[in-house]
Amino acid sequence: MMASSYNAKEEDGHHSGSSSHGGPGAIKSKKPDNTAFKQQRLPAWQPILTAGTVLPAFFVIGLIFIPIGIGLFVTSNNIKEFEIDYTGVEIDSPCYICAKNFSWNSTTSCVCSVNFTLDQPFESNVYMYYGLSNFYQNHRRYVKSRDDSQLNGVESNLKQPSKECEPYRTSDGLPIAPCGAIANSLFNDTLELFHINQNGTKQRVNVTKKGIAWWTDKHVKFRNPGGSSNLSVAFQGTAKPVNWRKAVYDLDPEDPENNGFINEDFIVWMRTAALPTFRKLYRIIQKKPNSTPTLSSGRYVMEITYNYPVLSFDGRKRMILSTISWMGGKNPFLGIAYITVGSICFFLGVVLLVIHHKYDTRTNSAEIPN
Amino acid sequence: MGVDFSALRTLINRYCAGEENWVDSRTVYIGHKEPPPGADAFIQQRFPDNRVVSSKYTFWNFIPKNMFEQFRRVANFYFLIIFLVQLIIDTPTSPVTSGLPLFFVIIVTAIKQGYEDWLRHKADKAVNQCPVSVIQRGKKIKKESFRITVGDVVFVKEDETFACDLILLSSSRDDGTCFVTTASLDGESSHKTYYAVQDTKAFRTEEEVDSIHATIECEQPQPDLYKFVGRINIYMDNEAVARPLGSENVLLRGATLKNTEFIYAVAIYTGMETKMALNYQSKSQKRSAVEKSMNSYLVVYLCILISKALINTVLKYIWQADPNKDEPWYNERTEAQRQRHILIRAFTDFLAFMVLFNYIIPVSMYVTVEMQKFLGSYFIMWDDDMYDEELGEGAVVNTSDLNEELGQVEYVFTDKTGTLTENNMEFIECCVDGHVYVPDAICNGQVLSGAAAMDMIDTSPGPGGREREELFFRALCLCHTVQVKEEETVDGIKHGIHQGKSASFYISSSPDEVALVEGMKKLGFTYLRLKDGQMEILNREDEIERFELLEVLSFDSVRRRMSVIVRAASGDIFLFCKGADSSILPRVISGKVDEVKARVEHNAVEGLRTLCVAYRPLSPEQHQEVCRLLSGAKLALQDRDKRLSEAYELVEKDLILLGATAVEDRLQEQAADTIESLHKAGMKVWVLTGDKMETAAATCYASRLFRRNTQILELTTKRVEEQNLHDVLFDLSRTVLRHHGSMTRDNCSSLSNDCTDYGLIIDGATLSAVMRPPQEDLNSGSYKEIFLEICRNCSAVLCCRMAPLQKAQIVKMIKASKEHPITLAIGDGANDVSMILEAHVGIGIMGKEGRQAVRNSDYAIPKFKHLKKMLLVHGHYYYIRISELVQYFFYKNVCFIFPQFLYQFFCGFSQQPLYDTAYLTLYNISFTSLPILVYSLMEQHINMDILKKDPSLYKDVAKNSLLRWPTFIYWTVLGVYNAIVMFFGTYFLFDNTTFTSNGQRMTTNTQMMFGNWTFGTLVFTVLVFTVTFKLVLDTHYWTWINHFVIWGSLVFFVLFSLLWGGIIWPFLNYQRMYYVFMQMLSSGPAWLSIILLITASLLPDVVKKVIWRALWPTITERIQTKRRCLASEPSTIFMLSQTSSRISF
């Protein structure tokens, strides 16, 4: 009898006073829908991590990782790598004079040659890198100092480079092409390799300079402006970067497919390195069709046209010869890391096995207080 | 009406004379008529019009005001500053990265608030423009509601809602009363009677009303709905008559006129000054413990951020000291940069570092937390288990800010009547002079009418006894404020009451009264109605007796009694008084006190609510005296309440005891079970009630708050009278502490049930003595401490005889005690509002005593039993969910930003970002945000049935255990570890070795070198997978939604990266990401290192989890493990269990 006197309350239009959190509260609840979602009873998989359940996983990880690690380590060790520093810091090094006497203004380039010996022959393709140390290609001011639109051949940006290129944007009132600090500091040493035969004669080692940049960079991201008919015309009205010795359309005059912005040495340089010590692919020494090794063991001489100063910032220059495997270049780290993680997993698996046997059974049988 | 010179002079005089009280009251001129010159100076006060503005914004100020309010939040302001810094100085990341999320948040909030405000505008407009009849120059004029001004005489018809606060002048009824329902104000749907002043009730037409010449003096508006003090001066023939005005004369805005054809009334408070508008002032915002933890974590992270930026700035300048490092030939500054002063450069560098690392405090965390709370509260509202068929209502969430606080409750303060009990009163028996009368026992509404139903158990009383008996029945029929609600007024009330129950009901704000009047009906005396000041009773002989109602000394919780003064047809004047035994018995001078007292105590122990009834015959002289006393008090403008209670005190004395009644208030279903569960969950349950000790104690036993073996400690007035308070307190504390020393409560509850625990009973008077601020003497200062110490060791505390404010005081005291426990107050009535507002979490029960508790609560539930699910399931879940959410957010941003910090050491501290802009922006918005949001809505570490069955699980999350500093540090260290693994793992791959793509896919593409963006992308890929897998490890409840969102967001990351790197984006001025991701994926070592680094990152966390679970399992973990062992084979890696679900999604 009493209940009927407390009917549903009249709700007049005065919910003007609803608070800012009135959202959920404003909805007058009628009978809630009895769906699994609304009642938080959706069917669910309820996994629990216990020693017993993760134990097999640990052993499995250990058993997979250790062989992978060993494989990687062996592969890495089989890679032959030869590295030589030709900076010319010490007085007795061949390039000492070139390094010492370096001047931006000199018109003649300094040439020096470095002798070295390969103890073992290099099979299959050999990759030739130059390496720089203490060179901050990843400095923020440096990284952003480029104009991707200009490099993509956009006419307007050729004449009006992006502001990011400052202070390498204009030279004597003319826009620089390619503009920016990265392009300006293009690595311009020339490295040539000669094999010294038994009879003492130098034999040039044939190298390819194409195929060293990303395919997508060369064909999509980098493009010469104004068609490819005549590059010197296309670049009319632009200045060369201040530190360059030749204009961008003279980077490789012999091969129009490798000239201007799509010069592969240039493209490689434009991909800024992640760390201050880095190496960049320079040339590829193709495998010879016959069974002789690509680089047989013996004496070699490297002739360097020394154009690139690094001593001012304590930098070093290196030349690296390396073969590669399916996993890339020489890299013991990955193999060691795999072996380490695999062993740790295996060890932990053992520890967990002990714990599982000692404790899990006990807790399972223990009475759960209610 | 202008202010003339004399008025101005009076005004000046008033102020100069220093009449400060002037502003405390206002003078209203009815119909804007000046009073006669002699009476009082005419002062036109300025009042606001009747426009109600609940909206916050106007069309014009919306954008600036809303922006201002949003940016007043510290977090938003911080992000704005970061954004501005990015705009102004040359920073490593584009302003888009922080601007986009920020403005997304701001705009979404603005749209939401704008929409809410638009709704409010619409509501305001509807209210303000609704037509109202106003009397002007003897004619009714339709006005829009907002044009009403103070002093206007308003005409209101039946079923209309009052547009402002009004003083009733006259009504269509002859007696000048009208009926009003205040359902929309306080939820009481009963019809309340309001009275016109006797001198104006005759003015019943427009012309007559217009001729009233009167002023009203009343206090300035105040929010208390039930208080009003005023005076009306009526000028008749230049002679002023003053009459008192009280809350019974005031019709409040929002209330609705019922059962009355029309009324005339005068506006006294308008617009934003109405009591309703004053009550809208929002209650203070409660903040949850989780939010506080979150804010302190935020401060820590801000410190980390600033110190990171500082360290890097300092190192940068040390590193740059060598000019060849600072500016090598290949990387020169512009002229403008060189010109800048070193300090400015250092400062901008610092800011740039701040910007670079600012993602460690993500905008999205606030959005996610808000969304989690908002969406999460729907699960509470949707809960079918908390839906009550009878009321037709489910749980209501008034604020979603406190969802997780429900999982942290340590103290529960509950009201008794209506909360623990049904508040569905049933008359059980009455006792007249020791004779017990019981109405027919089977009384499920099907009771025979008339005297035949009466059944006397005891010996029949003699003739003298019969007289007393009938006086007792009449007293109960007269001494109340029950109204009769008529459904069919045509047929007449008498008819209705006799013929069908549906025809009329008794309505009262107190269910006890209804129960009593209905009980009387069963015993033969039927209360018919109050008509023209005459109360009509149908006696056993079916004769109508009429009593003239002279005065009502209404009930209040301090006096705990009420009285009426009536004049019988014979001319005898009686004062009938009913009330609690403690307030009646001391005032009794004769009657069979001992017999009645014995019966009362017997009933109280049974858990019945008892009332004593007494009377006092008044001689005409005494009546005169009483009238004088009461009217004197009623006329007072100041301290009226105090003077009234003094007057009542004088009137209600020298009583003759008639008998006592007993009313049963049954326990709510499953109340005992709920209390038991709360106890097991480690909560301390306090019952705060206004009831007397015996009744309350009986209820406590019935509801298993006190068990058979509970040792009861009493701290009551009786005991304190015997010893002094000081000794009692020390005695008790000694008892409790001795026990406490021997064994702790925890192992006692887990071992067996038969060890003693303590229950404390304290009453209001003693409590106020304990709470009294320390006196001069040395001892009393520590009473509060000792009391708290005792309370801490008692599992249950019963506070009886509490005034509403004392309830709040207790809550406040516990809140402020040194552990700062989380408190929850639950109640259903207006008297519980204060404690509901005071406690950390306030819960309202949708009870019989109106909606005030529900309105003021944070959550409202239909029944007390729903509290169990609310706390043990929802509270537990939301605490687990949000603590993971908060910790995870900080963790994933440490993982995100720490590699950037490390990278600075390898890029010459040049603020070079490690990741691409798109990754920086989208990391928190889309790659990692949805899985954690879904987790924080869906996670169920344990099935809810188990949570309900095993309340002790609640202890696992008590005291904010998942957000303590060690946990926080663990997560942060884990984040730093992951960051180091990710960064240096990648570093060693890149460092001085050929990390190259193998080019087997495209033959033209062999052995290319990777640059810095590939480095960042590799770290980022590992990062996204690691933090997502970390969540995978933490998820215990995999619904299809979790699967979809977790795997979906990883797929989205991969697809996005492919797309982002797959196209030359024309609108970007850099193409640094072009094919970076694809090239990376085409490299074998990249895949191998991604797998390795993810494994290495997750390994310690998995090991920690597993070992902790095996060696130091929490109760939660034990139950999870046990369930697993019961349900499935140990050989499977994960257990696969489908929860029972009757209905598919």
Short mmCIF file of N, CA and C in Angstrom, two decimals, chain B residues 562-655:
data_model
loop_
_atom_site.label_atom_id
_atom_site.label_comp_id
_atom_site.label_asym_id
_atom_site.label_seq_id
_atom_site.Cartn_x
_atom_site.Cartn_y
_atom_site.Cartn_z
N MET B 562 7.12 15.25 19.22
CA MET B 562 6.24 16.26 18.66
C MET B 562 4.95 16.30 19.47
N SER B 563 4.25 17.41 19.36
CA SER B 563 3.02 17.54 20.13
C SER B 563 1.97 18.23 19.29
N VAL B 564 0.74 17.99 19.65
CA VAL B 564 -0.36 18.79 19.10
C VAL B 564 -1.20 19.28 20.28
N ILE B 565 -1.81 20.40 20.07
CA ILE B 565 -2.78 20.89 21.06
C ILE B 565 -4.13 20.91 20.37
N VAL B 566 -5.06 20.19 20.90
CA VAL B 566 -6.38 20.10 20.27
C VAL B 566 -7.47 20.46 21.28
N ARG B 567 -8.61 20.90 20.72
CA ARG B 567 -9.76 21.14 21.58
C ARG B 567 -10.83 20.14 21.17
N ALA B 568 -11.22 19.34 22.14
CA ALA B 568 -12.23 18.33 21.87
C ALA B 568 -13.59 19.01 21.73
N ALA B 569 -14.54 18.24 21.21
CA ALA B 569 -15.88 18.80 21.02
C ALA B 569 -16.44 19.27 22.36
N SER B 570 -16.02 18.59 23.42
CA SER B 570 -16.50 18.97 24.75
C SER B 570 -15.90 20.29 25.23
N GLY B 571 -14.92 20.76 24.57
CA GLY B 571 -14.30 22.01 24.98
C GLY B 571 -13.02 21.82 25.76
N ASP B 572 -12.74 20.56 26.15
CA ASP B 572 -11.49 20.31 26.86
C ASP B 572 -10.31 20.48 25.91
N ILE B 573 -9.24 21.04 26.45
CA ILE B 573 -8.04 21.23 25.63
C ILE B 573 -6.99 20.24 26.10
N PHE B 574 -6.43 19.51 25.11
CA PHE B 574 -5.40 18.52 25.42
C PHE B 574 -4.13 18.83 24.65
N LEU B 575 -3.04 18.52 25.30
CA LEU B 575 -1.78 18.48 24.58
C LEU B 575 -1.39 17.02 24.48
N PHE B 576 -1.28 16.53 23.25
CA PHE B 576 -0.81 15.15 23.07
C PHE B 576 0.63 15.20 22.59
N CYS B 577 1.41 14.36 23.19
CA CYS B 577 2.83 14.39 22.86
C CYS B 577 3.30 12.96 22.61
N LYS B 578 4.02 12.78 21.53
CA LYS B 578 4.64 11.47 21.34
C LYS B 578 6.10 11.68 20.97
N GLY B 579 6.89 10.72 21.38
CA GLY B 579 8.31 10.89 21.10
C GLY B 579 9.11 9.74 21.65
N ALA B 580 10.41 9.86 21.50
CA ALA B 580 11.30 8.81 22.00
C ALA B 580 11.18 8.72 23.51
N ASP B 581 11.36 7.52 24.02
CA ASP B 581 11.18 7.34 25.46
C ASP B 581 12.10 8.24 26.26
N SER B 582 13.30 8.42 25.76
CA SER B 582 14.26 9.23 26.52
C SER B 582 13.81 10.68 26.59
N SER B 583 13.03 11.12 25.62
CA SER B 583 12.63 12.52 25.67
C SER B 583 11.27 12.68 26.34
N ILE B 584 10.50 11.62 26.43
CA ILE B 584 9.18 11.74 27.06
C ILE B 584 9.25 11.43 28.55
N LEU B 585 9.89 10.32 28.88
CA LEU B 585 9.82 9.83 30.26
C LEU B 585 10.30 10.86 31.29
N PRO B 586 11.34 11.60 31.04
CA PRO B 586 11.72 12.58 32.06
C PRO B 586 10.68 13.67 32.28
N ARG B 587 9.74 13.82 31.33
CA ARG B 587 8.77 14.90 31.45
C ARG B 587 7.43 14.40 32.01
N VAL B 588 7.42 13.12 32.34
CA VAL B 588 6.16 12.53 32.80
C VAL B 588 6.05 12.70 34.30
N ILE B 589 4.86 13.08 34.73
CA ILE B 589 4.68 13.21 36.18
C ILE B 589 3.82 12.10 36.75
N SER B 590 2.98 11.51 35.93
CA SER B 590 2.20 10.39 36.45
C SER B 590 1.94 9.40 35.33
N GLY B 591 1.30 8.31 35.65
CA GLY B 591 1.08 7.24 34.69
C GLY B 591 1.89 6.04 35.09
N LYS B 592 1.59 4.91 34.45
CA LYS B 592 2.26 3.68 34.86
C LYS B 592 3.62 3.59 34.17
N VAL B 593 4.51 4.41 34.68
CA VAL B 593 5.80 4.57 34.03
C VAL B 593 6.57 3.26 33.98
N ASP B 594 6.61 2.55 35.08
CA ASP B 594 7.47 1.37 35.14
C ASP B 594 7.03 0.29 34.16
N GLU B 595 5.69 0.03 34.13
CA GLU B 595 5.20 -1.00 33.23
C GLU B 595 5.53 -0.65 31.78
N VAL B 596 5.22 0.61 31.45
CA VAL B 596 5.46 1.03 30.06
C VAL B 596 6.94 0.96 29.74
N LYS B 597 7.74 1.39 30.68
CA LYS B 597 9.17 1.41 30.45
C LYS B 597 9.71 0.00 30.21
N ALA B 598 9.20 -0.92 30.99
CA ALA B 598 9.64 -2.31 30.85
C ALA B 598 9.29 -2.82 29.45
N ARG B 599 8.07 -2.49 29.04
CA ARG B 599 7.63 -2.97 27.74
C ARG B 599 8.47 -2.33 26.63
N VAL B 600 8.74 -1.04 26.80
CA VAL B 600 9.53 -0.32 25.80
C VAL B 600 10.90 -0.96 25.67
N GLU B 601 11.49 -1.26 26.81
CA GLU B 601 12.82 -1.84 26.74
C GLU B 601 12.79 -3.22 26.12
N HIS B 602 11.75 -3.97 26.47
CA HIS B 602 11.60 -5.29 25.89
C HIS B 602 11.51 -5.20 24.36
N ASN B 603 10.69 -4.26 23.91
CA ASN B 603 10.53 -4.10 22.48
C ASN B 603 11.80 -3.62 21.79
N ALA B 604 12.48 -2.74 22.48
CA ALA B 604 13.70 -2.19 21.88
C ALA B 604 14.71 -3.29 21.66
N VAL B 605 14.80 -4.21 22.62
CA VAL B 605 15.74 -5.31 22.47
C VAL B 605 15.35 -6.18 21.28
N GLU B 606 14.06 -6.27 21.04
CA GLU B 606 13.59 -7.04 19.88
C GLU B 606 13.92 -6.34 18.57
N GLY B 607 14.40 -5.13 18.66
CA GLY B 607 14.73 -4.38 17.45
C GLY B 607 13.56 -3.58 16.92
N LEU B 608 12.58 -3.35 17.76
CA LEU B 608 11.44 -2.55 17.31
C LEU B 608 11.67 -1.08 17.63
N ARG B 609 11.03 -0.26 16.86
CA ARG B 609 11.12 1.18 17.12
C ARG B 609 9.99 1.56 18.05
N THR B 610 10.33 2.15 19.14
CA THR B 610 9.30 2.44 20.14
C THR B 610 9.09 3.93 20.28
N LEU B 611 7.86 4.27 20.58
CA LEU B 611 7.53 5.66 20.87
C LEU B 611 6.66 5.66 22.12
N CYS B 612 6.81 6.70 22.91
CA CYS B 612 5.95 6.83 24.07
C CYS B 612 4.91 7.90 23.78
N VAL B 613 3.75 7.72 24.32
CA VAL B 613 2.68 8.69 24.11
C VAL B 613 2.25 9.21 25.47
N ALA B 614 2.09 10.51 25.53
CA ALA B 614 1.66 11.11 26.80
C ALA B 614 0.72 12.25 26.49
N TYR B 615 0.01 12.70 27.49
CA TYR B 615 -0.87 13.84 27.25
C TYR B 615 -0.82 14.77 28.43
N ARG B 616 -1.41 15.93 28.22
CA ARG B 616 -1.49 16.89 29.31
C ARG B 616 -2.76 17.68 29.08
N PRO B 617 -3.66 17.58 30.00
CA PRO B 617 -4.86 18.42 29.85
C PRO B 617 -4.48 19.86 30.15
N LEU B 618 -5.04 20.76 29.35
CA LEU B 618 -4.71 22.17 29.56
C LEU B 618 -5.98 22.91 29.96
N SER B 619 -5.85 23.69 30.94
CA SER B 619 -6.96 24.56 31.29
C SER B 619 -6.94 25.76 30.34
N PRO B 620 -8.05 26.46 30.18
CA PRO B 620 -8.06 27.62 29.26
C PRO B 620 -6.97 28.63 29.60
N GLU B 621 -6.69 28.81 30.91
CA GLU B 621 -5.67 29.78 31.27
C GLU B 621 -4.30 29.30 30.79
N GLN B 622 -4.09 28.02 31.06
CA GLN B 622 -2.81 27.46 30.61
C GLN B 622 -2.69 27.57 29.10
N HIS B 623 -3.80 27.33 28.42
CA HIS B 623 -3.78 27.42 26.97
C HIS B 623 -3.40 28.81 26.51
N GLN B 624 -3.97 29.81 27.18
CA GLN B 624 -3.64 31.20 26.85
C GLN B 624 -2.14 31.43 26.98
N GLU B 625 -1.63 30.93 28.09
CA GLU B 625 -0.21 31.10 28.37
C GLU B 625 0.64 30.45 27.27
N VAL B 626 0.22 29.24 26.89
CA VAL B 626 0.95 28.51 25.86
C VAL B 626 0.92 29.29 24.55
N CYS B 627 -0.26 29.79 24.21
CA CYS B 627 -0.40 30.54 22.96
C CYS B 627 0.53 31.74 22.96
N ARG B 628 0.56 32.41 24.11
CA ARG B 628 1.38 33.60 24.20
C ARG B 628 2.87 33.25 23.97
N LEU B 629 3.26 32.18 24.65
CA LEU B 629 4.66 31.75 24.52
C LEU B 629 5.02 31.43 23.07
N LEU B 630 4.12 30.66 22.46
CA LEU B 630 4.44 30.19 21.11
C LEU B 630 4.43 31.32 20.10
N SER B 631 3.41 32.18 20.19
CA SER B 631 3.34 33.24 19.18
C SER B 631 4.47 34.23 19.37
N GLY B 632 4.85 34.42 20.64
CA GLY B 632 5.99 35.30 20.88
C GLY B 632 7.23 34.77 20.19
N ALA B 633 7.44 33.48 20.34
CA ALA B 633 8.63 32.89 19.72
C ALA B 633 8.52 32.91 18.21
N LYS B 634 7.30 32.67 17.71
CA LYS B 634 7.14 32.59 16.26
C LYS B 634 7.33 33.95 15.60
N LEU B 635 7.06 35.00 16.33
CA LEU B 635 7.16 36.33 15.72
C LEU B 635 8.59 36.83 15.67
N ALA B 636 9.43 36.21 16.44
CA ALA B 636 10.80 36.72 16.52
C ALA B 636 11.49 36.59 15.16
N LEU B 637 12.22 37.61 14.82
CA LEU B 637 12.96 37.56 13.55
C LEU B 637 14.31 36.91 13.74
N GLN B 638 14.88 37.16 14.90
CA GLN B 638 16.19 36.57 15.13
C GLN B 638 16.10 35.45 16.15
N ASP B 639 16.95 34.45 15.96
CA ASP B 639 17.01 33.32 16.88
C ASP B 639 15.66 32.68 17.08
N ARG B 640 14.87 32.69 16.04
CA ARG B 640 13.52 32.16 16.22
C ARG B 640 13.56 30.69 16.64
N ASP B 641 14.47 29.94 16.03
CA ASP B 641 14.52 28.52 16.34
C ASP B 641 14.83 28.27 17.80
N LYS B 642 15.77 29.06 18.28
CA LYS B 642 16.17 28.88 19.66
C LYS B 642 15.00 29.22 20.58
N ARG B 643 14.34 30.32 20.27
CA ARG B 643 13.24 30.73 21.14
C ARG B 643 12.08 29.76 21.03
N LEU B 644 11.88 29.22 19.85
CA LEU B 644 10.80 28.24 19.71
C LEU B 644 11.08 27.02 20.56
N SER B 645 12.32 26.55 20.49
CA SER B 645 12.60 25.33 21.24
C SER B 645 12.51 25.59 22.74
N GLU B 646 12.84 26.80 23.15
CA GLU B 646 12.67 27.15 24.56
C GLU B 646 11.18 27.11 24.93
N ALA B 647 10.38 27.64 24.02
CA ALA B 647 8.94 27.65 24.28
C ALA B 647 8.40 26.24 24.35
N TYR B 648 8.85 25.39 23.40
CA TYR B 648 8.39 24.00 23.40
C TYR B 648 8.76 23.33 24.71
N GLU B 649 9.95 23.64 25.14
CA GLU B 649 10.44 23.05 26.37
C GLU B 649 9.47 23.38 27.53
N LEU B 650 8.99 24.60 27.54
CA LEU B 650 8.11 25.03 28.62
C LEU B 650 6.73 24.41 28.48
N VAL B 651 6.31 24.23 27.24
CA VAL B 651 4.95 23.73 27.03
C VAL B 651 4.87 22.22 27.28
N GLU B 652 5.85 21.49 26.77
CA GLU B 652 5.80 20.04 26.86
C GLU B 652 6.34 19.56 28.20
N LYS B 653 5.58 19.77 29.22
CA LYS B 653 6.03 19.30 30.53
C LYS B 653 4.82 18.84 31.32
N ASP B 654 5.07 18.28 32.47
CA ASP B 654 4.00 17.78 33.34
C ASP B 654 3.08 16.82 32.59
N LEU B 655 3.68 15.91 31.85
CA LEU B 655 2.88 15.02 31.02
C LEU B 655 2.38 13.83 31.82
#
